[in-house]
mmCIF file of C-alpha atoms in Angstrom:
data_model
loop_
_atom_site.group_PDB
_atom_site.id
_atom_site.type_symbol
_atom_site.label_atom_id
_atom_site.label_comp_id
_atom_site.label_asym_id
_atom_site.label_seq_id
_atom_site.Cartn_x
_atom_site.Cartn_y
_atom_site.Cartn_z
ATOM 1 C CA UNK A 1 23.023 -9.948 -23.453
ATOM 2 C CA UNK A 2 22.230 -5.750 -22.366
ATOM 3 C CA UNK A 3 19.090 -3.850 -21.489
ATOM 4 C CA UNK A 4 19.019 0.033 -21.483
ATOM 5 C CA UNK A 5 16.209 1.620 -19.367
ATOM 6 C CA UNK A 6 15.368 5.764 -19.053
ATOM 7 C CA UNK A 7 12.362 7.838 -17.771
ATOM 8 C CA UNK A 8 11.760 11.160 -19.643
ATOM 9 C CA UNK A 9 10.577 13.882 -17.001
ATOM 10 C CA UNK A 10 10.206 17.758 -19.414
ATOM 11 C CA UNK A 11 8.086 18.694 -16.154
ATOM 12 C CA UNK A 12 10.876 19.148 -13.492
ATOM 13 C CA UNK A 13 8.530 21.176 -10.962
ATOM 14 C CA UNK A 14 10.411 22.503 -8.007
ATOM 15 C CA UNK A 15 9.504 21.406 -4.606
ATOM 16 C CA UNK A 16 12.178 24.235 -2.364
ATOM 17 C CA UNK A 17 10.158 26.741 -2.586
ATOM 18 C CA UNK A 18 5.720 27.956 -3.003
ATOM 19 C CA UNK A 19 5.824 28.934 -6.810
ATOM 20 C CA UNK A 20 3.294 29.490 -9.083
ATOM 21 C CA UNK A 21 4.806 26.448 -10.716
ATOM 22 C CA UNK A 22 4.423 24.263 -8.119
ATOM 23 C CA UNK A 23 1.296 25.805 -6.150
ATOM 24 C CA UNK A 24 -0.716 24.522 -9.375
ATOM 25 C CA UNK A 25 -3.486 22.028 -10.487
ATOM 26 C CA UNK A 26 -1.027 21.141 -13.723
ATOM 27 C CA UNK A 27 2.057 19.888 -10.536
ATOM 28 C CA UNK A 28 -0.453 17.035 -9.721
ATOM 29 C CA UNK A 29 -2.157 14.643 -10.583
ATOM 30 C CA UNK A 30 -5.130 13.643 -10.654
ATOM 31 C CA UNK A 31 -6.133 9.881 -8.979
ATOM 32 C CA UNK A 32 -8.107 8.982 -11.868
ATOM 33 C CA UNK A 33 -5.143 9.223 -13.682
ATOM 34 C CA UNK A 34 -2.683 6.836 -11.240
ATOM 35 C CA UNK A 35 -2.472 3.790 -11.366
ATOM 36 C CA UNK A 36 -3.862 0.774 -8.446
ATOM 37 C CA UNK A 37 -2.258 0.977 -5.893
ATOM 38 C CA UNK A 38 -0.773 -1.623 -3.937
ATOM 39 C CA UNK A 39 -2.464 -4.803 -2.882
ATOM 40 C CA UNK A 40 -0.357 -4.814 0.039
ATOM 41 C CA UNK A 41 0.449 -1.463 1.101
ATOM 42 C CA UNK A 42 2.069 -2.098 5.140
ATOM 43 C CA UNK A 43 5.426 -1.894 6.557
ATOM 44 C CA UNK A 44 6.786 -1.466 9.707
ATOM 45 C CA UNK A 45 9.950 -0.140 9.991
ATOM 46 C CA UNK A 46 12.502 -0.161 13.122
ATOM 47 C CA UNK A 47 15.329 2.418 13.172
ATOM 48 C CA UNK A 48 16.150 6.150 13.992
ATOM 49 C CA UNK A 49 14.561 9.672 14.954
ATOM 50 C CA UNK A 50 15.072 12.800 15.452
ATOM 51 C CA UNK A 51 14.888 16.256 15.188
ATOM 52 C CA UNK A 52 16.725 17.652 12.498
ATOM 53 C CA UNK A 53 17.691 21.862 13.002
ATOM 54 C CA UNK A 54 18.858 22.831 9.513
ATOM 55 C CA UNK A 55 21.220 25.620 9.318
ATOM 56 C CA UNK A 56 22.662 26.354 5.707
ATOM 57 C CA UNK A 57 25.201 28.871 5.541
ATOM 58 C CA UNK A 58 27.445 30.568 1.749
ATOM 59 C CA UNK A 59 30.257 27.806 3.135
ATOM 60 C CA UNK A 60 30.932 26.026 5.635
ATOM 61 C CA UNK A 61 33.035 27.799 8.442
ATOM 62 C CA UNK A 62 36.403 26.746 9.049
ATOM 63 C CA UNK A 63 37.904 26.366 12.831
ATOM 64 C CA UNK A 64 37.145 29.472 15.275
ATOM 65 C CA UNK A 65 35.350 30.910 12.733
ATOM 66 C CA UNK A 66 31.625 32.909 13.638
ATOM 67 C CA UNK A 67 29.153 32.172 10.001
ATOM 68 C CA UNK A 68 25.914 33.828 9.715
ATOM 69 C CA UNK A 69 22.979 31.678 7.961
ATOM 70 C CA UNK A 70 21.207 32.082 4.997
ATOM 71 C CA UNK A 71 17.923 29.455 6.471
ATOM 72 C CA UNK A 72 17.099 27.962 9.258
ATOM 73 C CA UNK A 73 14.654 25.067 9.574
ATOM 74 C CA UNK A 74 13.293 22.456 12.319
ATOM 75 C CA UNK A 75 11.568 19.463 10.464
ATOM 76 C CA UNK A 76 11.677 15.191 12.018
ATOM 77 C CA UNK A 77 14.491 13.204 10.886
ATOM 78 C CA UNK A 78 15.903 9.956 11.307
ATOM 79 C CA UNK A 79 16.560 7.305 8.502
ATOM 80 C CA UNK A 80 13.570 5.403 9.040
ATOM 81 C CA UNK A 81 11.201 7.746 10.607
ATOM 82 C CA UNK A 82 12.530 9.458 6.402
ATOM 83 C CA UNK A 83 12.283 6.714 4.517
ATOM 84 C CA UNK A 84 8.576 6.023 6.260
ATOM 85 C CA UNK A 85 7.422 9.420 6.091
ATOM 86 C CA UNK A 86 9.200 9.584 1.180
ATOM 87 C CA UNK A 87 6.733 5.396 1.504
ATOM 88 C CA UNK A 88 3.673 7.513 3.146
ATOM 89 C CA UNK A 89 3.890 9.982 0.413
ATOM 90 C CA UNK A 90 4.133 6.972 -2.272
ATOM 91 C CA UNK A 91 1.169 5.598 -0.526
ATOM 92 C CA UNK A 92 2.466 2.545 1.469
ATOM 93 C CA UNK A 93 1.433 2.619 5.728
ATOM 94 C CA UNK A 94 3.524 2.667 7.333
ATOM 95 C CA UNK A 95 4.063 1.318 11.045
ATOM 96 C CA UNK A 96 7.159 2.801 13.188
ATOM 97 C CA UNK A 97 8.582 1.514 16.435
ATOM 98 C CA UNK A 98 10.846 3.921 17.624
ATOM 99 C CA UNK A 99 11.236 5.658 21.622
ATOM 100 C CA UNK A 100 11.281 8.910 22.577
ATOM 101 C CA UNK A 101 10.927 10.845 25.379
ATOM 102 C CA UNK A 102 7.582 13.200 26.498
ATOM 103 C CA UNK A 103 9.547 16.195 25.563
ATOM 104 C CA UNK A 104 8.810 19.102 23.773
ATOM 105 C CA UNK A 105 10.772 17.474 20.802
ATOM 106 C CA UNK A 106 9.630 14.214 20.569
ATOM 107 C CA UNK A 107 5.793 15.308 21.204
ATOM 108 C CA UNK A 108 6.589 17.571 18.348
ATOM 109 C CA UNK A 109 8.408 13.787 16.849
ATOM 110 C CA UNK A 110 5.139 12.391 17.041
ATOM 111 C CA UNK A 111 2.318 14.879 15.496
ATOM 112 C CA UNK A 112 5.315 14.972 12.420
ATOM 113 C CA UNK A 113 5.140 11.722 11.566
ATOM 114 C CA UNK A 114 1.753 11.389 12.143
ATOM 115 C CA UNK A 115 0.664 14.550 9.908
ATOM 116 C CA UNK A 116 2.543 12.218 7.478
ATOM 117 C CA UNK A 117 0.413 9.516 7.614
ATOM 118 C CA UNK A 118 2.976 7.587 9.862
ATOM 119 C CA UNK A 119 1.250 5.075 12.833
ATOM 120 C CA UNK A 120 3.645 6.039 15.843
ATOM 121 C CA UNK A 121 1.034 3.009 18.513
ATOM 122 C CA UNK A 122 4.058 1.284 18.064
ATOM 123 C CA UNK A 123 6.097 3.739 19.696
ATOM 124 C CA UNK A 124 7.584 3.846 23.766
ATOM 125 C CA UNK A 125 7.754 7.313 24.912
ATOM 126 C CA UNK A 126 9.700 8.135 27.741
ATOM 127 C CA UNK A 127 8.548 10.630 31.287
ATOM 128 C CA UNK A 128 12.382 10.684 31.812
ATOM 129 C CA UNK A 129 15.456 11.573 29.244
ATOM 130 C CA UNK A 130 15.760 13.217 26.074
ATOM 131 C CA UNK A 131 14.454 12.496 22.271
ATOM 132 C CA UNK A 132 16.584 12.333 19.818
ATOM 133 C CA UNK A 133 17.858 15.471 17.624
ATOM 134 C CA UNK A 134 20.822 16.214 15.052
ATOM 135 C CA UNK A 135 22.611 19.646 13.696
ATOM 136 C CA UNK A 136 22.299 19.681 10.686
ATOM 137 C CA UNK A 137 24.980 23.094 8.650
ATOM 138 C CA UNK A 138 24.483 22.822 5.389
ATOM 139 C CA UNK A 139 26.930 23.916 2.431
ATOM 140 C CA UNK A 140 25.945 26.175 -0.298
ATOM 141 C CA UNK A 141 29.136 26.769 -1.667
ATOM 142 C CA UNK A 142 29.146 22.036 -2.344
ATOM 143 C CA UNK A 143 25.587 21.700 -1.241
ATOM 144 C CA UNK A 144 27.123 19.200 0.717
ATOM 145 C CA UNK A 145 25.434 18.600 4.711
ATOM 146 C CA UNK A 146 27.638 17.695 7.828
ATOM 147 C CA UNK A 147 24.978 16.571 10.789
ATOM 148 C CA UNK A 148 26.132 17.155 14.293
ATOM 149 C CA UNK A 149 24.136 13.335 16.307
ATOM 150 C CA UNK A 150 22.976 13.948 20.010
ATOM 151 C CA UNK A 151 21.566 10.569 20.424
ATOM 152 C CA UNK A 152 18.403 10.305 23.216
ATOM 153 C CA UNK A 153 17.876 8.874 26.462
ATOM 154 C CA UNK A 154 17.662 6.932 27.690
ATOM 155 C CA UNK A 155 17.435 4.448 24.351
ATOM 156 C CA UNK A 156 15.087 1.462 23.480
ATOM 157 C CA UNK A 157 14.899 -2.233 25.331
ATOM 158 C CA UNK A 158 13.465 -5.149 24.496
ATOM 159 C CA UNK A 159 11.706 -4.834 26.787
ATOM 160 C CA UNK A 160 9.765 -2.633 25.915
ATOM 161 C CA UNK A 161 8.024 -3.542 23.941
ATOM 162 C CA UNK A 162 5.386 -6.267 24.342
ATOM 163 C CA UNK A 163 4.989 -9.307 23.145
ATOM 164 C CA UNK A 164 1.240 -7.999 22.214
ATOM 165 C CA UNK A 165 2.849 -4.641 20.348
ATOM 166 C CA UNK A 166 5.859 -7.033 18.906
ATOM 167 C CA UNK A 167 2.754 -9.665 17.158
ATOM 168 C CA UNK A 168 0.137 -5.890 16.005
ATOM 169 C CA UNK A 169 3.050 -4.391 14.427
ATOM 170 C CA UNK A 170 3.988 -7.280 12.259
ATOM 171 C CA UNK A 171 0.702 -7.706 11.322
ATOM 172 C CA UNK A 172 -0.070 -7.954 7.780
ATOM 173 C CA UNK A 173 3.038 -6.470 7.404
ATOM 174 C CA UNK A 174 4.779 -7.621 3.311
ATOM 175 C CA UNK A 175 7.722 -5.507 4.304
ATOM 176 C CA UNK A 176 9.640 -4.357 7.934
ATOM 177 C CA UNK A 177 12.373 -2.580 7.802
ATOM 178 C CA UNK A 178 15.204 -1.993 9.984
ATOM 179 C CA UNK A 179 18.091 1.114 10.302
ATOM 180 C CA UNK A 180 21.092 -0.560 12.364
ATOM 181 C CA UNK A 181 19.906 1.474 14.926
ATOM 182 C CA UNK A 182 18.073 0.917 18.298
ATOM 183 C CA UNK A 183 19.842 -3.123 17.281
ATOM 184 C CA UNK A 184 19.238 -5.269 19.937
ATOM 185 C CA UNK A 185 15.470 -4.349 19.357
ATOM 186 C CA UNK A 186 15.827 -4.289 15.507
ATOM 187 C CA UNK A 187 17.054 -7.786 16.728
ATOM 188 C CA UNK A 188 14.182 -8.885 18.505
ATOM 189 C CA UNK A 189 12.170 -7.686 16.002
ATOM 190 C CA UNK A 190 13.627 -9.142 13.484
ATOM 191 C CA UNK A 191 13.361 -12.225 14.673
ATOM 192 C CA UNK A 192 10.576 -12.183 14.915
ATOM 193 C CA UNK A 193 9.874 -10.719 10.960
ATOM 194 C CA UNK A 194 11.729 -14.001 9.919
ATOM 195 C CA UNK A 195 9.785 -16.384 11.583
ATOM 196 C CA UNK A 196 6.878 -14.848 9.436
ATOM 197 C CA UNK A 197 8.445 -14.923 6.444
ATOM 198 C CA UNK A 198 8.044 -11.011 6.065
ATOM 199 C CA UNK A 199 10.524 -9.719 4.207
ATOM 200 C CA UNK A 200 13.406 -8.036 6.008
ATOM 201 C CA UNK A 201 14.345 -4.917 4.268
ATOM 202 C CA UNK A 202 17.793 -3.357 5.420
ATOM 203 C CA UNK A 203 19.951 0.469 5.683
ATOM 204 C CA UNK A 204 23.736 -0.791 5.910
ATOM 205 C CA UNK A 205 24.805 2.312 6.008
ATOM 206 C CA UNK A 206 28.045 2.628 7.810
ATOM 207 C CA UNK A 207 28.737 -0.850 10.781
ATOM 208 C CA UNK A 208 27.580 0.086 13.685
ATOM 209 C CA UNK A 209 27.922 -2.639 16.713
ATOM 210 C CA UNK A 210 24.197 -4.939 16.405
ATOM 211 C CA UNK A 211 24.203 -4.727 11.916
ATOM 212 C CA UNK A 212 26.370 -8.197 11.156
ATOM 213 C CA UNK A 213 23.542 -9.883 13.269
ATOM 214 C CA UNK A 214 20.195 -8.096 11.340
ATOM 215 C CA UNK A 215 21.990 -8.535 7.987
ATOM 216 C CA UNK A 216 21.807 -12.347 8.355
ATOM 217 C CA UNK A 217 18.631 -12.134 8.212
ATOM 218 C CA UNK A 218 17.651 -9.693 5.239
ATOM 219 C CA UNK A 219 16.039 -10.109 2.020
ATOM 220 C CA UNK A 220 17.430 -6.909 0.805
ATOM 221 C CA UNK A 221 20.168 -3.934 1.629
ATOM 222 C CA UNK A 222 20.447 -0.606 -0.197
ATOM 223 C CA UNK A 223 24.068 0.743 1.765
ATOM 224 C CA UNK A 224 25.740 3.689 1.089
ATOM 225 C CA UNK A 225 29.090 3.360 -0.799
ATOM 226 C CA UNK A 226 30.992 3.173 2.150
ATOM 227 C CA UNK A 227 29.549 0.782 3.126
ATOM 228 C CA UNK A 228 29.930 -2.345 0.413
ATOM 229 C CA UNK A 229 34.363 -2.678 0.670
ATOM 230 C CA UNK A 230 33.934 -1.285 4.589
ATOM 231 C CA UNK A 231 32.505 -4.552 5.157
ATOM 232 C CA UNK A 232 34.095 -6.965 3.366
ATOM 233 C CA UNK A 233 37.386 -5.368 3.310
ATOM 234 C CA UNK A 234 37.230 -6.716 -1.142
ATOM 235 C CA UNK A 235 39.309 -4.572 -3.276
ATOM 236 C CA UNK A 236 36.387 -2.743 -5.226
ATOM 237 C CA UNK A 237 32.553 -2.129 -5.559
ATOM 238 C CA UNK A 238 31.629 -5.142 -7.252
ATOM 239 C CA UNK A 239 33.232 -7.167 -6.005
ATOM 240 C CA UNK A 240 32.305 -5.825 -2.681
ATOM 241 C CA UNK A 241 28.598 -7.083 -4.150
ATOM 242 C CA UNK A 242 29.900 -10.309 -4.822
ATOM 243 C CA UNK A 243 31.143 -11.272 -1.412
ATOM 244 C CA UNK A 244 28.189 -9.794 0.105
ATOM 245 C CA UNK A 245 26.082 -11.919 -2.155
ATOM 246 C CA UNK A 246 28.556 -14.537 -0.971
ATOM 247 C CA UNK A 247 28.166 -13.667 2.660
ATOM 248 C CA UNK A 248 24.741 -12.997 2.535
ATOM 249 C CA UNK A 249 22.649 -16.930 1.565
ATOM 250 C CA UNK A 250 19.218 -15.303 2.018
ATOM 251 C CA UNK A 251 19.336 -11.892 0.510
ATOM 252 C CA UNK A 252 18.289 -11.234 -3.512
ATOM 253 C CA UNK A 253 19.564 -7.812 -3.809
ATOM 254 C CA UNK A 254 22.047 -5.709 -2.632
ATOM 255 C CA UNK A 255 21.763 -2.396 -3.275
ATOM 256 C CA UNK A 256 25.389 0.612 -3.390
ATOM 257 C CA UNK A 257 24.055 4.041 -3.387
ATOM 258 C CA UNK A 258 26.434 7.048 -4.987
ATOM 259 C CA UNK A 259 24.795 10.517 -4.634
ATOM 260 C CA UNK A 260 25.179 12.356 -8.227
ATOM 261 C CA UNK A 261 26.265 8.906 -9.805
ATOM 262 C CA UNK A 262 23.533 6.950 -9.272
ATOM 263 C CA UNK A 263 23.843 3.040 -8.029
ATOM 264 C CA UNK A 264 24.652 0.209 -8.922
ATOM 265 C CA UNK A 265 22.256 -3.269 -8.096
ATOM 266 C CA UNK A 266 23.372 -6.771 -7.806
ATOM 267 C CA UNK A 267 20.316 -9.552 -8.009
ATOM 268 C CA UNK A 268 20.895 -13.073 -6.730
ATOM 269 C CA UNK A 269 18.953 -15.099 -9.861
ATOM 270 C CA UNK A 270 17.325 -18.721 -8.376
ATOM 271 C CA UNK A 271 19.534 -20.456 -11.350
ATOM 272 C CA UNK A 272 22.108 -20.654 -12.553
ATOM 273 C CA UNK A 273 23.025 -19.367 -16.042
ATOM 274 C CA UNK A 274 22.483 -20.443 -19.491
ATOM 275 C CA UNK A 275 25.578 -20.350 -20.524
ATOM 276 C CA UNK A 276 28.331 -21.771 -18.333
ATOM 277 C CA UNK A 277 30.910 -18.712 -18.838
ATOM 278 C CA UNK A 278 32.131 -16.860 -15.743
ATOM 279 C CA UNK A 279 32.796 -13.095 -16.846
ATOM 280 C CA UNK A 280 34.589 -10.762 -14.038
ATOM 281 C CA UNK A 281 32.385 -8.424 -12.473
ATOM 282 C CA UNK A 282 34.717 -5.420 -12.197
ATOM 283 C CA UNK A 283 34.749 -5.912 -16.260
ATOM 284 C CA UNK A 284 31.040 -6.210 -16.592
ATOM 285 C CA UNK A 285 30.571 -3.614 -14.307
ATOM 286 C CA UNK A 286 33.085 -1.258 -16.620
ATOM 287 C CA UNK A 287 30.774 -2.221 -19.543
ATOM 288 C CA UNK A 288 27.852 -1.208 -18.145
ATOM 289 C CA UNK A 289 28.939 2.268 -17.073
ATOM 290 C CA UNK A 290 29.918 3.466 -20.909
ATOM 291 C CA UNK A 291 26.002 2.446 -21.831
ATOM 292 C CA UNK A 292 25.056 4.968 -19.677
ATOM 293 C CA UNK A 293 23.189 7.914 -21.662
ATOM 294 C CA UNK A 294 24.977 10.647 -20.646
ATOM 295 C CA UNK A 295 22.849 13.459 -23.048
ATOM 296 C CA UNK A 296 19.626 12.741 -21.169
ATOM 297 C CA UNK A 297 18.926 14.434 -18.073
ATOM 298 C CA UNK A 298 16.505 11.741 -16.250
ATOM 299 C CA UNK A 299 17.790 8.811 -14.494
ATOM 300 C CA UNK A 300 17.812 5.366 -16.538
ATOM 301 C CA UNK A 301 19.247 2.079 -15.522
ATOM 302 C CA UNK A 302 21.079 -0.447 -17.746
ATOM 303 C CA UNK A 303 21.127 -4.725 -17.046
ATOM 304 C CA UNK A 304 23.312 -7.041 -18.006
ATOM 305 C CA UNK A 305 21.611 -10.354 -18.372
ATOM 306 C CA UNK A 306 21.711 -13.331 -16.289
ATOM 307 C CA UNK A 307 25.044 -14.370 -15.921
ATOM 308 C CA UNK A 308 27.909 -16.630 -14.039
ATOM 309 C CA UNK A 309 29.855 -13.894 -12.383
ATOM 310 C CA UNK A 310 32.888 -14.364 -10.866
ATOM 311 C CA UNK A 311 35.215 -11.910 -8.179
ATOM 312 C CA UNK A 312 38.604 -13.042 -7.967
ATOM 313 C CA UNK A 313 39.232 -12.370 -4.546
ATOM 314 C CA UNK A 314 35.403 -13.354 -3.454
ATOM 315 C CA UNK A 315 34.365 -16.078 -6.320
ATOM 316 C CA UNK A 316 31.449 -16.468 -8.051
ATOM 317 C CA UNK A 317 27.182 -15.704 -8.682
ATOM 318 C CA UNK A 318 24.697 -15.590 -10.606
ATOM 319 C CA UNK A 319 22.756 -12.721 -11.370
ATOM 320 C CA UNK A 320 22.052 -9.022 -12.834
ATOM 321 C CA UNK A 321 24.421 -6.707 -12.831
ATOM 322 C CA UNK A 322 21.960 -3.183 -12.966
ATOM 323 C CA UNK A 323 23.210 0.370 -12.926
ATOM 324 C CA UNK A 324 21.406 3.352 -11.928
ATOM 325 C CA UNK A 325 22.167 7.133 -12.819
ATOM 326 C CA UNK A 326 20.858 9.940 -10.394
ATOM 327 C CA UNK A 327 18.611 12.732 -11.946
ATOM 328 C CA UNK A 328 20.584 15.760 -13.685
ATOM 329 C CA UNK A 329 19.417 18.430 -11.024
ATOM 330 C CA UNK A 330 20.580 21.739 -12.330
ATOM 331 C CA UNK A 331 22.915 24.084 -9.442
ATOM 332 C CA UNK A 332 20.290 26.559 -8.581
ATOM 333 C CA UNK A 333 17.835 24.389 -8.092
ATOM 334 C CA UNK A 334 19.715 21.671 -5.605
ATOM 335 C CA UNK A 335 19.438 23.063 -2.716
ATOM 336 C CA UNK A 336 19.889 20.460 0.054
ATOM 337 C CA UNK A 337 21.558 16.622 -0.023
ATOM 338 C CA UNK A 338 20.099 15.729 4.010
ATOM 339 C CA UNK A 339 18.666 12.102 3.402
ATOM 340 C CA UNK A 340 18.575 12.036 -0.226
ATOM 341 C CA UNK A 341 19.472 8.143 0.443
ATOM 342 C CA UNK A 342 16.534 8.307 3.166
ATOM 343 C CA UNK A 343 14.038 8.975 0.344
ATOM 344 C CA UNK A 344 15.483 6.763 -2.919
ATOM 345 C CA UNK A 345 14.539 3.859 0.348
ATOM 346 C CA UNK A 346 11.233 4.898 0.375
ATOM 347 C CA UNK A 347 11.026 4.755 -2.533
ATOM 348 C CA UNK A 348 11.774 1.245 -3.111
ATOM 349 C CA UNK A 349 9.906 0.212 -0.499
ATOM 350 C CA UNK A 350 6.897 1.393 -2.253
ATOM 351 C CA UNK A 351 8.690 -0.744 -5.818
ATOM 352 C CA UNK A 352 9.320 -3.644 -3.609
ATOM 353 C CA UNK A 353 5.108 -3.351 -2.731
ATOM 354 C CA UNK A 354 4.430 -2.585 -5.899
ATOM 355 C CA UNK A 355 5.923 -5.475 -7.427
ATOM 356 C CA UNK A 356 8.199 -3.225 -8.947
ATOM 357 C CA UNK A 357 11.015 -4.512 -11.543
ATOM 358 C CA UNK A 358 14.747 -3.592 -11.282
ATOM 359 C CA UNK A 359 14.394 -1.838 -14.156
ATOM 360 C CA UNK A 360 11.745 0.403 -13.307
ATOM 361 C CA UNK A 361 12.432 0.035 -9.481
ATOM 362 C CA UNK A 362 15.991 2.527 -9.813
ATOM 363 C CA UNK A 363 15.179 5.349 -11.466
ATOM 364 C CA UNK A 364 12.028 5.548 -9.466
ATOM 365 C CA UNK A 365 13.399 5.433 -6.892
ATOM 366 C CA UNK A 366 16.509 8.017 -8.500
ATOM 367 C CA UNK A 367 13.212 10.369 -9.402
ATOM 368 C CA UNK A 368 12.326 9.939 -5.299
ATOM 369 C CA UNK A 369 15.382 11.185 -4.457
ATOM 370 C CA UNK A 370 16.299 13.987 -6.725
ATOM 371 C CA UNK A 371 12.643 15.963 -5.544
ATOM 372 C CA UNK A 372 13.510 15.469 -2.844
ATOM 373 C CA UNK A 373 17.179 17.507 -3.036
ATOM 374 C CA UNK A 374 15.207 20.104 -4.294
ATOM 375 C CA UNK A 375 13.640 21.554 0.209
ATOM 376 C CA UNK A 376 16.597 22.047 2.388
ATOM 377 C CA UNK A 377 15.793 18.909 4.988
ATOM 378 C CA UNK A 378 15.157 15.749 4.580
ATOM 379 C CA UNK A 379 11.243 16.372 4.551
ATOM 380 C CA UNK A 380 9.763 19.142 2.434
ATOM 381 C CA UNK A 381 11.406 17.706 -0.834
ATOM 382 C CA UNK A 382 9.826 14.376 -0.127
ATOM 383 C CA UNK A 383 7.156 13.804 -2.971
ATOM 384 C CA UNK A 384 3.984 12.917 -2.912
ATOM 385 C CA UNK A 385 2.222 9.795 -4.948
ATOM 386 C CA UNK A 386 0.291 12.380 -7.046
ATOM 387 C CA UNK A 387 2.365 14.452 -8.217
ATOM 388 C CA UNK A 388 3.848 15.229 -11.957
ATOM 389 C CA UNK A 389 7.321 14.362 -12.017
ATOM 390 C CA UNK A 390 7.197 10.091 -10.858
ATOM 391 C CA UNK A 391 4.464 9.905 -13.417
ATOM 392 C CA UNK A 392 6.597 7.997 -15.628
ATOM 393 C CA UNK A 393 8.383 6.449 -13.316
ATOM 394 C CA UNK A 394 4.614 4.854 -12.140
ATOM 395 C CA UNK A 395 2.925 3.549 -14.793
ATOM 396 C CA UNK A 396 2.678 -0.188 -15.434
ATOM 397 C CA UNK A 397 4.827 -0.835 -18.247
ATOM 398 C CA UNK A 398 4.224 -4.825 -18.673
ATOM 399 C CA UNK A 399 2.768 -4.340 -22.243
ATOM 400 C CA UNK A 400 5.244 -2.069 -24.047
ATOM 401 C CA UNK A 401 8.038 -3.246 -25.757
ATOM 402 C CA UNK A 402 11.091 -1.847 -25.600
ATOM 403 C CA UNK A 403 12.321 -0.596 -29.264
ATOM 404 C CA UNK A 404 15.513 -2.307 -30.404
ATOM 405 C CA UNK A 405 19.332 -0.608 -29.872
ATOM 406 C CA UNK A 406 22.577 -2.011 -29.688
ATOM 407 C CA UNK A 407 23.163 -5.657 -30.681
ATOM 408 C CA UNK A 408 21.742 -8.244 -28.205
ATOM 409 C CA UNK A 409 20.423 -5.007 -26.245
ATOM 410 C CA UNK A 410 17.144 -2.807 -25.976
ATOM 411 C CA UNK A 411 16.473 0.944 -24.767
ATOM 412 C CA UNK A 412 13.013 2.327 -23.703
ATOM 413 C CA UNK A 413 13.197 6.329 -23.071
ATOM 414 C CA UNK A 414 9.774 6.619 -22.281
ATOM 415 C CA UNK A 415 7.604 4.910 -20.089
ATOM 416 C CA UNK A 416 3.759 4.941 -21.144
ATOM 417 C CA UNK A 417 1.805 7.753 -19.049
#
């Protein structure tokens, strides 16, 4: 069985500059038209912060070339910090554990996060050393970015986080999020979160020291495009996702983000499929891709029913496979993809707190990420909860039945507003 979900947003407003359309009252929803915020909005993050020094160039320079930037911006960065900034703008109450030095960059990092509603009271501030920073070169020709990172020093160590601070940071938290950095401290926090039965969300961007220990505690994992096959050595993306569910038995779902190609998600089913027949996961993925509504610019989600999924090289799991599409951003509106994955994760954190089903979560996260790509840097374009472009994704569709489409499938082209 197949299900197809999509959301349309007829008025896609660019946040890359403060145009009259963007700054007009019509760009935002009124608070009375919004659905209620999640009951428990506190999320704890532990991971990277940075100052991003962004320069846009007409085309990426060749070795020994000189070039001029077409625009420049200095703003906060770091995977965990970006994701929690996004979550805060969507209405959550994030807290962040990280470390900066008592220098101009560190003070700027803290001021920007605090202004965006992120609780910085669990930061460690070193009197010596340097805060982390990243050079980001944005290529206007290819719409790609290149990052050159300089880590902060000295690094955060577990003994700098007192037991009282650790307990306080997790008090009332509904989720704990880790980006794989500061792995020793992250593992200390993750173990305590696990002891308190707080679900753990991992950003698996690449293989890192200590990441496997964090993955073993994860309820939800969101991966970059290259990670699943690099980590599992599986022959295909679909079989890699099956292998991850088999190797990480407490993980509920894994998502791999694919940039303009959207995302793929594999969700574990708590019970066996009613039909004991097995389905090849690679063949299922290809069949879902053929159902993608390519005539729609808005993000959509196609899902299978609960099935016994077979990956010949890995084994078998029972679950549902989802294919999510990305928004088709006009080239004239696409500014910078820096932090798009972080924005996606921030939206997933909100969706988990709001108990969104995957059919709503994936298009919602894709739309939030697309908004972020319309501004220079990871945070300039991040939308607020009142952004009208999010309206089709935030409103509850639980009372709306999807219209019948293909045999054995359903299609929904608009969430109620």
